[in-house]
mmCIF file of C-alpha atoms and ligand atoms in Angstrom:
data_model
loop_
_atom_site.group_PDB
_atom_site.id
_atom_site.type_symbol
_atom_site.label_atom_id
_atom_site.label_comp_id
_atom_site.label_asym_id
_atom_site.label_seq_id
_atom_site.Cartn_x
_atom_site.Cartn_y
_atom_site.Cartn_z
ATOM 1 C CA GLU A 1 -31.210 37.278 11.020
ATOM 2 C CA ALA A 2 -28.088 36.833 10.385
ATOM 3 C CA LYS A 3 -26.726 35.880 14.500
ATOM 4 C CA ARG A 4 -30.362 32.986 14.101
ATOM 5 C CA ARG A 5 -28.788 31.513 10.960
ATOM 6 C CA GLY A 6 -25.609 31.839 12.680
ATOM 7 C CA ARG A 7 -27.460 29.391 15.628
ATOM 8 C CA ASN A 8 -29.142 27.216 13.487
ATOM 9 C CA HIS A 9 -26.253 26.546 11.398
ATOM 10 C CA ALA A 10 -23.916 25.518 14.551
ATOM 11 C CA VAL A 11 -26.513 23.068 15.524
ATOM 12 C CA ILE A 12 -26.823 21.371 11.961
ATOM 13 C CA PHE A 13 -22.568 21.579 12.464
ATOM 14 C CA ASP A 14 -22.703 20.017 15.963
ATOM 15 C CA ARG A 15 -25.162 17.102 14.582
ATOM 16 C CA GLN A 16 -23.620 16.254 12.160
ATOM 17 C CA MET A 17 -20.284 16.058 13.922
ATOM 18 C CA GLU A 18 -21.939 13.930 16.292
ATOM 19 C CA GLU A 19 -23.210 11.265 13.427
ATOM 20 C CA GLU A 20 -20.082 11.309 11.846
ATOM 21 C CA LEU A 21 -18.420 10.803 15.499
ATOM 22 C CA ARG A 22 -21.006 7.603 16.396
ATOM 23 C CA GLN A 23 -20.480 6.582 12.667
ATOM 24 C CA ARG A 24 -16.262 6.374 13.712
ATOM 25 C CA SER A 25 -16.616 4.460 16.675
ATOM 26 C CA GLU A 26 -19.694 2.360 15.384
ATOM 27 C CA LEU A 27 -17.078 1.812 12.449
ATOM 28 C CA GLU A 28 -14.047 0.662 15.152
ATOM 29 C CA ALA A 29 -16.399 -1.809 17.201
ATOM 30 C CA ASP A 30 -17.371 -3.740 14.055
ATOM 31 C CA MET A 31 -13.310 -3.443 12.997
ATOM 32 C CA ARG A 32 -12.627 -4.954 16.510
ATOM 33 C CA VAL A 33 -15.192 -7.936 15.144
ATOM 34 C CA GLY A 34 -14.217 -7.868 11.775
ATOM 35 C CA ILE A 35 -10.333 -8.561 12.768
ATOM 36 C CA ARG A 36 -10.987 -11.251 15.078
ATOM 37 C CA THR A 37 -13.816 -12.694 12.807
ATOM 38 C CA GLY A 38 -11.370 -12.716 9.740
ATOM 39 C CA GLN A 39 -13.700 -10.151 7.344
ATOM 40 C CA PHE A 40 -10.350 -8.494 6.483
ATOM 41 C CA MET A 41 -8.624 -9.952 3.528
ATOM 42 C CA PRO A 42 -6.278 -9.254 0.833
ATOM 43 C CA TYR A 43 -6.780 -8.334 -2.615
ATOM 44 C CA TYR A 44 -3.021 -8.802 -4.749
ATOM 45 C CA GLN A 45 -3.342 -6.248 -7.750
ATOM 46 C CA PRO A 46 0.811 -7.180 -10.043
ATOM 47 C CA GLN A 47 3.477 -5.347 -10.348
ATOM 48 C CA ILE A 48 4.585 -5.796 -13.852
ATOM 49 C CA ASP A 49 8.342 -5.305 -15.373
ATOM 50 C CA LEU A 50 7.923 -2.793 -17.830
ATOM 51 C CA LEU A 51 9.856 -3.633 -20.659
ATOM 52 C CA SER A 52 9.195 -7.729 -20.893
ATOM 53 C CA GLY A 53 6.176 -7.565 -19.262
ATOM 54 C CA LYS A 54 6.471 -10.290 -16.912
ATOM 55 C CA LEU A 55 5.124 -10.462 -13.772
ATOM 56 C CA HIS A 56 7.633 -8.871 -10.485
ATOM 57 C CA GLY A 57 5.857 -9.055 -7.572
ATOM 58 C CA LEU A 58 2.101 -8.179 -6.590
ATOM 59 C CA GLU A 59 0.631 -5.349 -3.930
ATOM 60 C CA VAL A 60 -0.962 -6.546 -0.772
ATOM 61 C CA LEU A 61 -4.081 -4.707 -0.484
ATOM 62 C CA ALA A 62 -6.377 -4.565 2.544
ATOM 63 C CA ARG A 63 -10.654 -5.011 1.851
ATOM 64 C CA TRP A 64 -13.283 -4.843 4.048
ATOM 65 C CA VAL A 65 -15.456 -7.455 3.726
ATOM 66 C CA HIS A 66 -18.007 -6.096 6.515
ATOM 67 C CA PRO A 67 -21.000 -7.710 6.809
ATOM 68 C CA THR A 68 -23.806 -5.638 5.829
ATOM 69 C CA LYS A 69 -21.643 -2.566 4.131
ATOM 70 C CA GLY A 70 -20.072 -5.279 2.071
ATOM 71 C CA LEU A 71 -16.667 -4.648 0.584
ATOM 72 C CA LEU A 72 -14.725 -1.712 2.638
ATOM 73 C CA GLU A 73 -11.508 -0.672 0.486
ATOM 74 C CA PRO A 74 -8.725 0.889 2.368
ATOM 75 C CA THR A 75 -9.807 5.432 2.626
ATOM 76 C CA GLU A 76 -12.902 4.018 4.673
ATOM 77 C CA PHE A 77 -11.369 2.187 7.349
ATOM 78 C CA ILE A 78 -7.744 2.847 7.242
ATOM 79 C CA PRO A 79 -7.259 5.891 8.809
ATOM 80 C CA ILE A 80 -9.796 4.415 11.710
ATOM 81 C CA ALA A 81 -8.049 1.840 12.077
ATOM 82 C CA GLU A 82 -4.797 4.451 12.715
ATOM 83 C CA ALA A 83 -7.026 6.236 15.458
ATOM 84 C CA SER A 84 -7.588 3.768 17.070
ATOM 85 C CA GLY A 85 -4.776 1.641 17.197
ATOM 86 C CA LEU A 86 -5.670 -1.305 15.495
ATOM 87 C CA ILE A 87 -3.973 -1.133 12.759
ATOM 88 C CA SER A 88 -0.926 -3.270 13.076
ATOM 89 C CA ASP A 89 -3.573 -5.829 14.589
ATOM 90 C CA LEU A 90 -5.262 -5.685 11.460
ATOM 91 C CA SER A 91 -2.157 -5.483 8.888
ATOM 92 C CA LEU A 92 -0.126 -7.849 9.894
ATOM 93 C CA ASP A 93 -3.574 -10.403 9.662
ATOM 94 C CA VAL A 94 -3.915 -9.415 6.144
ATOM 95 C CA MET A 95 -0.148 -9.841 6.134
ATOM 96 C CA ARG A 96 -0.219 -13.312 7.543
ATOM 97 C CA GLN A 97 -3.091 -14.246 5.337
ATOM 98 C CA ALA A 98 -0.786 -13.018 2.018
ATOM 99 C CA LEU A 99 2.067 -14.564 3.117
ATOM 100 C CA ALA A 100 0.758 -18.080 3.806
ATOM 101 C CA GLU A 101 -1.560 -18.145 0.341
ATOM 102 C CA ALA A 102 0.882 -16.833 -2.086
ATOM 103 C CA LYS A 103 3.458 -19.176 -0.655
ATOM 104 C CA ASP A 104 3.335 -22.001 -3.264
ATOM 105 C CA TRP A 105 3.665 -19.466 -6.100
ATOM 106 C CA GLU A 106 5.821 -19.229 -8.294
ATOM 107 C CA SER A 107 9.094 -19.224 -6.146
ATOM 108 C CA GLU A 108 10.191 -15.480 -7.365
ATOM 109 C CA LEU A 109 7.140 -13.889 -7.097
ATOM 110 C CA MET A 110 7.390 -10.775 -5.273
ATOM 111 C CA LEU A 111 4.880 -9.691 -2.716
ATOM 112 C CA ALA A 112 5.118 -5.868 -2.031
ATOM 113 C CA VAL A 113 2.870 -5.586 2.144
ATOM 114 C CA ASN A 114 1.620 -1.998 2.770
ATOM 115 C CA VAL A 115 3.556 -0.489 6.397
ATOM 116 C CA SER A 116 1.447 2.375 8.595
ATOM 117 C CA PRO A 117 3.069 5.228 9.074
ATOM 118 C CA VAL A 118 1.061 4.118 12.670
ATOM 119 C CA GLN A 119 2.997 0.884 12.696
ATOM 120 C CA LEU A 120 6.323 2.646 11.676
ATOM 121 C CA LYS A 121 6.297 4.191 15.966
ATOM 122 C CA ASP A 122 6.351 1.052 17.268
ATOM 123 C CA PRO A 123 9.730 -1.162 18.446
ATOM 124 C CA LEU A 124 8.585 -4.410 18.017
ATOM 125 C CA LEU A 125 7.141 -4.041 13.897
ATOM 126 C CA ALA A 126 10.750 -5.992 12.889
ATOM 127 C CA GLN A 127 9.858 -8.672 14.923
ATOM 128 C CA ARG A 128 5.709 -8.781 14.639
ATOM 129 C CA VAL A 129 6.589 -8.514 11.084
ATOM 130 C CA ILE A 130 9.864 -11.327 11.632
ATOM 131 C CA LYS A 131 7.390 -13.912 13.707
ATOM 132 C CA VAL A 132 4.642 -13.703 10.446
ATOM 133 C CA LEU A 133 7.517 -14.731 8.221
ATOM 134 C CA ILE A 134 8.203 -18.048 10.598
ATOM 135 C CA GLU A 135 4.918 -18.821 11.149
ATOM 136 C CA THR A 136 4.209 -18.406 7.535
ATOM 137 C CA GLY A 137 7.785 -20.264 6.207
ATOM 138 C CA PHE A 138 7.864 -17.052 3.777
ATOM 139 C CA ALA A 139 10.761 -16.654 2.443
ATOM 140 C CA PRO A 140 11.655 -13.124 3.644
ATOM 141 C CA GLN A 141 13.532 -12.649 0.136
ATOM 142 C CA ARG A 142 10.062 -12.657 -1.280
ATOM 143 C CA LEU A 143 8.569 -10.683 0.670
ATOM 144 C CA GLU A 144 8.672 -6.395 0.398
ATOM 145 C CA LEU A 145 7.922 -4.134 2.972
ATOM 146 C CA GLU A 146 6.096 0.139 1.491
ATOM 147 C CA ILE A 147 6.684 2.377 4.203
ATOM 148 C CA THR A 148 5.621 5.846 2.681
ATOM 149 C CA GLU A 149 7.972 8.851 2.428
ATOM 150 C CA SER A 150 6.221 11.048 4.778
ATOM 151 C CA SER A 151 5.928 8.682 8.007
ATOM 152 C CA LEU A 152 9.982 8.850 8.027
ATOM 153 C CA PHE A 153 10.542 11.424 9.939
ATOM 154 C CA ASP A 154 8.649 11.699 13.093
ATOM 155 C CA ASN A 155 11.218 8.891 14.821
ATOM 156 C CA LEU A 156 14.555 9.124 12.431
ATOM 157 C CA ASP A 157 16.372 6.788 14.439
ATOM 158 C CA LEU A 158 13.469 4.434 15.161
ATOM 159 C CA ALA A 159 11.933 4.143 12.169
ATOM 160 C CA LEU A 160 16.656 3.665 10.568
ATOM 161 C CA THR A 161 16.621 0.509 12.992
ATOM 162 C CA THR A 162 13.502 -1.401 12.293
ATOM 163 C CA ILE A 163 14.246 -0.745 8.501
ATOM 164 C CA GLU A 164 17.991 -2.489 9.228
ATOM 165 C CA SER A 165 16.710 -4.417 11.590
ATOM 166 C CA LEU A 166 14.055 -5.745 8.307
ATOM 167 C CA LYS A 167 16.777 -5.479 5.959
ATOM 168 C CA ASN A 168 19.603 -8.096 8.082
ATOM 169 C CA TYR A 169 16.573 -10.037 8.046
ATOM 170 C CA GLY A 170 16.914 -10.280 4.556
ATOM 171 C CA ILE A 171 13.681 -8.376 3.687
ATOM 172 C CA THR A 172 13.118 -6.079 0.681
ATOM 173 C CA VAL A 173 12.192 -2.262 2.013
ATOM 174 C CA SER A 174 11.090 0.150 -0.264
ATOM 175 C CA LEU A 175 10.066 3.712 -0.214
ATOM 176 C CA ASP A 176 6.203 4.284 -0.599
ATOM 177 C CA ASP A 177 4.703 7.356 -2.117
ATOM 178 C CA PHE A 178 8.264 9.135 -2.978
ATOM 179 C CA GLY A 179 7.479 12.607 -4.291
ATOM 180 C CA THR A 180 4.541 13.920 -1.371
ATOM 181 C CA GLY A 181 6.808 13.848 1.672
ATOM 182 C CA TYR A 182 9.842 15.983 2.212
ATOM 183 C CA SER A 183 12.512 13.951 2.027
ATOM 184 C CA SER A 184 15.701 15.604 0.886
ATOM 185 C CA LEU A 185 18.129 14.235 -1.757
ATOM 186 C CA THR A 186 20.778 14.198 1.083
ATOM 187 C CA GLN A 187 18.223 12.453 3.498
ATOM 188 C CA LEU A 188 17.289 9.312 0.710
ATOM 189 C CA GLN A 189 20.786 8.689 0.200
ATOM 190 C CA ALA A 190 21.541 8.165 3.963
ATOM 191 C CA LEU A 191 18.854 6.174 3.746
ATOM 192 C CA PRO A 192 18.890 2.244 3.193
ATOM 193 C CA PHE A 193 15.371 1.357 0.827
ATOM 194 C CA ASP A 194 15.919 -0.287 -2.717
ATOM 195 C CA ARG A 195 13.291 0.582 -4.357
ATOM 196 C CA ILE A 196 11.598 4.177 -4.841
ATOM 197 C CA LYS A 197 7.824 4.226 -5.789
ATOM 198 C CA ILE A 198 6.556 6.887 -7.689
ATOM 199 C CA ASP A 199 3.410 8.403 -5.829
ATOM 200 C CA ARG A 200 0.475 7.792 -8.020
ATOM 201 C CA SER A 201 -1.089 11.215 -8.222
ATOM 202 C CA PHE A 202 2.545 12.374 -10.620
ATOM 203 C CA VAL A 203 1.868 9.280 -12.825
ATOM 204 C CA THR A 204 -1.151 9.738 -13.615
ATOM 205 C CA SER A 205 -1.808 13.144 -13.745
ATOM 206 C CA MET A 206 2.012 13.288 -16.659
ATOM 207 C CA VAL A 207 0.245 13.081 -19.692
ATOM 208 C CA ASP A 208 -0.983 16.108 -19.318
ATOM 209 C CA ASN A 209 0.780 18.082 -16.465
ATOM 210 C CA ASP A 210 4.693 19.222 -17.560
ATOM 211 C CA GLU A 211 5.404 19.608 -13.972
ATOM 212 C CA SER A 212 3.625 15.861 -12.759
ATOM 213 C CA ALA A 213 6.126 14.852 -16.140
ATOM 214 C CA ALA A 214 8.824 17.267 -14.858
ATOM 215 C CA ILE A 215 8.950 15.225 -11.232
ATOM 216 C CA VAL A 216 8.407 11.769 -11.910
ATOM 217 C CA SER A 217 11.713 12.086 -15.152
ATOM 218 C CA SER A 218 13.850 13.873 -12.017
ATOM 219 C CA ILE A 219 12.423 10.955 -9.823
ATOM 220 C CA LEU A 220 13.596 8.436 -12.145
ATOM 221 C CA ASN A 221 16.912 10.371 -12.744
ATOM 222 C CA LEU A 222 17.080 10.359 -8.415
ATOM 223 C CA GLY A 223 16.276 7.121 -8.697
ATOM 224 C CA ALA A 224 19.498 6.162 -11.962
ATOM 225 C CA SER A 225 22.081 7.844 -9.858
ATOM 226 C CA LEU A 226 21.275 6.428 -6.338
ATOM 227 C CA GLY A 227 20.932 3.060 -8.613
ATOM 228 C CA LEU A 228 18.101 2.644 -6.958
ATOM 229 C CA PRO A 229 14.758 0.907 -8.918
ATOM 230 C CA VAL A 230 11.805 2.624 -9.501
ATOM 231 C CA THR A 231 8.306 1.805 -9.896
ATOM 232 C CA ALA A 232 5.552 3.876 -11.165
ATOM 233 C CA GLU A 233 2.357 3.133 -9.125
ATOM 234 C CA GLY A 234 -1.141 4.130 -11.362
ATOM 235 C CA ILE A 235 -0.457 3.449 -14.735
ATOM 236 C CA GLU A 236 -4.289 3.955 -16.123
ATOM 237 C CA THR A 237 -3.167 4.880 -19.935
ATOM 238 C CA PRO A 238 -1.527 3.763 -22.582
ATOM 239 C CA ALA A 239 -0.314 7.054 -22.977
ATOM 240 C CA ILE A 240 0.826 6.921 -19.213
ATOM 241 C CA LYS A 241 3.062 3.684 -20.075
ATOM 242 C CA HIS A 242 4.511 4.537 -22.872
ATOM 243 C CA ALA A 243 5.464 7.734 -21.682
ATOM 244 C CA LEU A 244 6.966 6.131 -18.977
ATOM 245 C CA SER A 245 8.715 3.435 -21.296
ATOM 246 C CA ILE A 246 10.451 6.679 -22.729
ATOM 247 C CA LEU A 247 11.695 7.525 -19.793
ATOM 248 C CA GLY A 248 13.393 4.388 -18.437
ATOM 249 C CA CYS A 249 11.365 3.831 -15.629
ATOM 250 C CA ALA A 250 11.511 -0.262 -15.654
ATOM 251 C CA GLN A 251 8.670 -0.920 -13.252
ATOM 252 C CA GLY A 252 5.160 -0.339 -13.144
ATOM 253 C CA GLN A 253 1.841 -1.419 -11.566
ATOM 254 C CA GLY A 254 -1.865 0.845 -12.374
ATOM 255 C CA TRP A 255 -5.457 0.001 -13.551
ATOM 256 C CA LEU A 256 -4.169 -0.950 -16.969
ATOM 257 C CA ILE A 257 -2.015 -3.325 -16.799
ATOM 258 C CA GLY A 258 -4.574 -5.066 -13.227
ATOM 259 C CA ARG A 259 -6.855 -3.739 -11.028
ATOM 260 C CA PRO A 260 -6.387 -5.625 -7.050
ATOM 261 C CA VAL A 261 -7.587 -8.719 -7.162
ATOM 262 C CA PRO A 262 -8.483 -11.467 -4.502
ATOM 263 C CA ALA A 263 -5.999 -14.616 -5.193
ATOM 264 C CA ALA A 264 -8.651 -16.329 -7.487
ATOM 265 C CA GLY A 265 -9.011 -13.176 -9.714
ATOM 266 C CA LEU A 266 -5.553 -13.497 -10.155
ATOM 267 C CA LYS A 267 -5.510 -16.665 -11.474
ATOM 268 C CA ASP A 268 -7.860 -15.455 -14.138
ATOM 269 C CA PHE A 269 -5.530 -12.513 -14.780
ATOM 270 C CA LEU A 270 -2.434 -14.955 -15.685
ATOM 271 C CA ASN A 271 -3.771 -16.471 -17.906
ATOM 272 C CA ARG A 272 -5.396 -13.650 -19.430
ATOM 273 C CA ALA A 273 -1.959 -11.986 -19.411
ATOM 274 C CA GLY A 274 -0.443 -14.467 -22.287
ATOM 275 C CA PRO A 275 2.735 -15.655 -22.443
ATOM 276 C CA ALA A 276 4.387 -12.304 -20.816
ATOM 277 C CA ALA A 277 3.423 -13.456 -17.320
ATOM 278 C CA GLN A 278 4.575 -16.181 -15.439
ATOM 279 C CA PRO A 279 2.315 -19.146 -13.655
ATOM 280 C CA LEU A 280 1.601 -19.183 -10.601
ATOM 281 C CA HIS A 281 2.288 -21.920 -9.644
ATOM 282 C CA ALA A 282 5.575 -23.521 -9.135
ATOM 283 C CA GLY A 283 5.537 -26.691 -10.596
ATOM 284 C CA GLU A 284 4.537 -25.031 -14.256
ATOM 285 C CA ALA A 285 6.583 -21.727 -13.754
ATOM 286 C CA ALA A 286 9.318 -21.707 -16.747
ATOM 287 C CA ALA A 287 12.716 -21.832 -15.987
HETATM 288 P P1 C2E S 301 -0.453 2.461 -2.013
HETATM 289 O O1 C2E S 301 0.356 1.525 -0.632
HETATM 290 O O2 C2E S 301 -0.191 3.424 -2.488
HETATM 291 O O3 C2E S 301 -1.287 1.630 -2.463
HETATM 292 C C1 C2E S 301 -1.956 1.794 -3.677
HETATM 293 C C2 C2E S 301 -2.842 2.393 -4.248
HETATM 294 O O4 C2E S 301 -3.491 2.863 -5.157
HETATM 295 C C3 C2E S 301 -4.125 1.227 -3.566
HETATM 296 O O5 C2E S 301 -5.557 1.987 -3.260
HETATM 297 C C4 C2E S 301 -4.124 0.943 -5.549
HETATM 298 O O6 C2E S 301 -5.643 0.034 -5.254
HETATM 299 C C5 C2E S 301 -4.043 1.714 -6.239
HETATM 300 N N1 C2E S 301 -4.110 2.074 -7.368
HETATM 301 C C6 C2E S 301 -4.149 1.870 -8.389
HETATM 302 N N2 C2E S 301 -3.871 1.914 -9.430
HETATM 303 C C7 C2E S 301 -4.117 2.408 -9.738
HETATM 304 C C8 C2E S 301 -4.409 3.119 -10.699
HETATM 305 O O7 C2E S 301 -3.958 3.359 -12.160
HETATM 306 N N3 C2E S 301 -5.171 4.935 -10.529
HETATM 307 C C9 C2E S 301 -5.981 4.722 -9.293
HETATM 308 N N4 C2E S 301 -6.697 5.604 -9.452
HETATM 309 N N5 C2E S 301 -5.486 4.245 -7.831
HETATM 310 C C10 C2E S 301 -4.550 2.665 -8.393
HETATM 311 P P2 C2E S 301 -6.030 1.073 -2.280
HETATM 312 O O8 C2E S 301 -6.279 -0.238 -2.453
HETATM 313 O O9 C2E S 301 -7.556 2.086 -2.426
HETATM 314 O O10 C2E S 301 -5.149 1.442 -0.787
HETATM 315 C C11 C2E S 301 -4.686 2.698 -0.312
HETATM 316 C C12 C2E S 301 -3.717 2.968 1.040
HETATM 317 O O11 C2E S 301 -4.104 2.103 1.822
HETATM 318 C C13 C2E S 301 -2.902 2.501 0.068
HETATM 319 O O12 C2E S 301 -1.582 3.232 -0.785
HETATM 320 C C14 C2E S 301 -1.792 1.810 1.869
HETATM 321 O O13 C2E S 301 -1.115 2.326 1.918
HETATM 322 C C15 C2E S 301 -2.780 1.614 1.975
HETATM 323 N N6 C2E S 301 -2.586 -0.213 2.533
HETATM 324 C C16 C2E S 301 -3.849 -1.117 1.643
HETATM 325 N N7 C2E S 301 -3.787 -1.920 2.286
HETATM 326 C C17 C2E S 301 -3.196 -1.497 3.575
HETATM 327 C C18 C2E S 301 -2.226 -2.554 4.787
HETATM 328 O O14 C2E S 301 -2.664 -4.142 4.468
HETATM 329 N N8 C2E S 301 -1.834 -2.442 5.923
HETATM 330 C C19 C2E S 301 -1.566 -0.886 5.758
HETATM 331 N N9 C2E S 301 -0.969 -0.422 6.617
HETATM 332 N N10 C2E S 301 -1.651 0.095 4.947
HETATM 333 C C20 C2E S 301 -2.856 -0.501 3.993
HETATM 334 MG MG1 MG S 302 1.675 1.282 -1.683
HETATM 335 MG MG1 MG S 303 1.345 2.280 1.077
HETATM 336 MG MG1 MG S 304 0.307 5.642 -3.876
#
């Protein structure tokens, strides 16, 4: 009996795996078409100065307007894009659209674009990014690249070379999802980052969980002693925002401040945000 059941489970398991594989390769095929036909688009999430409420920049987050499945979020397609080698084309395509449309927005607004660990293994990454800057005419000083902490150490030499090239071109480079990887203090000091972003998992739980609060606090101390500004992501409630201000965190983003929205929705956000927000268009910009 147990044996028979075991065999049945194995059959069911095989069928499930087969079905998952089929769905993955279908989505991968859809993705190739999607990249070619412009189904991927940038959403933007505000990053603000927590003290003044002033808008500092926008994080670019990819969304897929799938012809039959509707609006898909990165968790549903980034892993497949990474596994299939499509991530570079996809990311650069979304970045190109973002830079092209944000070019004429308020002149000091930063645009923060994510770089996948897979992209960081591409020796031509810096060249590809610079090419997009040239094609769109976007100022390198307004571009920030977010590099995930855990992706650095597969090939540290290549990562460092790439980061140096980007920085030499005037691009800002920040360390994303900090706290989830394994960088030691010494390593962090040797890495040429301009900013640290505290991983969302610590921030969202910091009010209810002492360990999370301790991690957030020590990352802020680390930033202060290395002279690096720190951004907290995942600010979902006023209590979290308040706790971060007490700890002296200068910058943040999260659902409380604003969800990721397409460019059109961003105008609404800025209008609703009141006097603290900066106008979008250079012509309206306050001095
Ligand atoms: P990330 O770089 O850590 O981006 C922050 C993620 O947290 C985003 O998820 C954002 O929507 C979400 N988020 C922001 N505020 C809150 C909050 O208050 N609470 C919660 N629970 N979540 C919040 P999203 O848009 O699903 O993106 C997931 C990840 O996919 C990103 O993580 C980023 O690493 C990656 N990604 C997104 N777009 C691109 C892209 O164009 N290229 C590459 N290479 N990666 C991308
Ligand atoms: Mg990010
Ligand atoms: Mg990221
Ligand atoms: Mg994160």
